Short mmCIF file of C-alpha atoms in Angstrom, two decimals:
data_model
loop_
_atom_site.label_atom_id
_atom_site.label_comp_id
_atom_site.label_asym_id
_atom_site.label_seq_id
_atom_site.Cartn_x
_atom_site.Cartn_y
_atom_site.Cartn_z
CA MET A 279 8.61 0.24 8.56
CA PHE A 280 6.18 -2.16 6.95
CA GLU A 281 7.57 -4.58 4.39
CA PRO A 282 6.23 -4.04 0.84
CA LYS A 283 3.82 -7.02 0.89
CA ARG A 284 2.37 -6.01 4.25
CA ARG A 285 1.98 -2.42 3.07
CA ALA A 286 0.27 -3.60 -0.13
CA ARG A 287 -2.20 -5.67 1.92
CA LEU A 288 -2.82 -2.67 4.13
CA LYS A 289 -3.54 -0.45 1.14
CA TRP A 290 -5.92 -3.07 -0.25
CA ALA A 291 -7.69 -3.21 3.15
CA CYS A 292 -8.33 0.54 2.88
CA ARG A 293 -10.65 -0.16 -0.03
CA ARG A 294 -13.96 -0.51 1.77
CA GLY A 295 -17.56 -1.04 0.78
CA MET A 296 -18.46 2.55 1.62
CA LEU A 297 -17.27 5.54 -0.39
CA GLU A 298 -17.21 7.66 2.78
CA LEU A 299 -14.60 5.35 4.28
CA ASP A 300 -12.58 5.11 1.06
CA VAL A 301 -12.17 8.88 0.88
CA LEU A 302 -10.83 8.92 4.45
CA LEU A 303 -8.65 5.83 4.48
CA MET A 304 -7.10 5.75 1.00
CA PRO A 305 -5.56 9.25 1.14
CA PHE A 306 -4.44 8.66 4.72
CA VAL A 307 -2.51 5.51 3.85
CA ASP A 308 -1.05 7.15 0.72
CA GLU A 309 -0.06 10.45 2.31
CA ALA A 310 0.33 10.02 6.08
CA PHE A 311 0.89 6.37 6.95
CA ASP A 312 4.66 6.45 6.45
CA SER A 313 4.99 9.36 8.88
CA LEU A 314 3.45 7.31 11.72
CA ASP A 315 5.73 5.48 14.10
CA PHE A 316 5.64 1.69 13.93
CA GLU A 317 3.28 1.35 16.91
CA GLN A 318 0.79 3.75 15.30
CA GLN A 319 1.08 1.88 12.00
CA VAL A 320 0.15 -1.36 13.78
CA ILE A 321 -2.83 0.40 15.40
CA PHE A 322 -3.95 1.66 11.98
CA GLU A 323 -3.64 -1.87 10.62
CA ARG A 324 -5.78 -3.12 13.51
CA LEU A 325 -8.33 -0.36 12.88
CA LEU A 326 -8.82 -1.75 9.38
CA THR A 327 -10.03 -5.05 10.86
CA SER A 328 -13.10 -3.25 12.22
CA ASP A 329 -16.45 -3.54 10.49
CA ASP A 330 -17.48 -0.79 8.08
CA PRO A 331 -20.59 0.27 10.07
CA ASP A 332 -18.43 0.72 13.19
CA LEU A 333 -15.78 2.68 11.30
CA PHE A 334 -18.43 4.90 9.74
CA ALA A 335 -20.06 5.58 13.12
CA TRP A 336 -16.69 6.42 14.71
CA PHE A 337 -15.53 8.70 11.91
CA MET A 338 -18.87 10.52 11.74
CA GLY A 339 -18.98 10.92 15.52
CA HIS A 340 -22.19 8.91 15.89
CA GLN A 341 -20.55 6.48 18.33
CA LYS A 342 -17.49 6.52 20.52
CA CYS A 343 -14.92 3.80 19.95
CA GLU A 344 -14.35 2.03 23.26
CA ASP A 345 -10.79 0.97 22.40
CA PRO A 346 -8.54 3.91 23.34
CA GLU A 347 -5.87 3.07 20.76
CA LEU A 348 -8.36 2.80 17.93
CA ALA A 349 -10.18 5.93 19.13
CA GLY A 350 -6.88 7.80 19.02
CA MET A 351 -6.23 6.65 15.46
CA VAL A 352 -9.75 7.67 14.40
CA SER A 353 -9.06 11.09 15.91
CA THR A 354 -5.72 11.32 14.09
CA ILE A 355 -7.37 10.57 10.74
CA VAL A 356 -10.30 12.94 11.32
CA ASN A 357 -8.00 15.77 12.44
CA ARG A 358 -5.81 15.29 9.39
CA VAL A 359 -8.85 15.63 7.12
CA LYS A 360 -9.96 18.80 8.96
CA VAL A 361 -6.49 20.38 8.60
CA GLN A 362 -6.36 19.65 4.87
CA GLY A 363 -10.00 20.46 4.19
#
């Protein structure tokens, strides 16, 4: 479980410069992050250190993320959006 300050920083990091990323990341951290195990939470935190153009390309399927852990997290987020959409 992330401590409150770390979780607050994580939530702030979900606020990106692209609306398309905000609508994916903000709801995910609000609604699904706590259900991830700690290892997955750390991977999500690491995903947020990626540049916006890379994140956008991965989420839209324009490029494949070469890091298997990050690619798995991208897939988790995309699949969650598809299930709820």
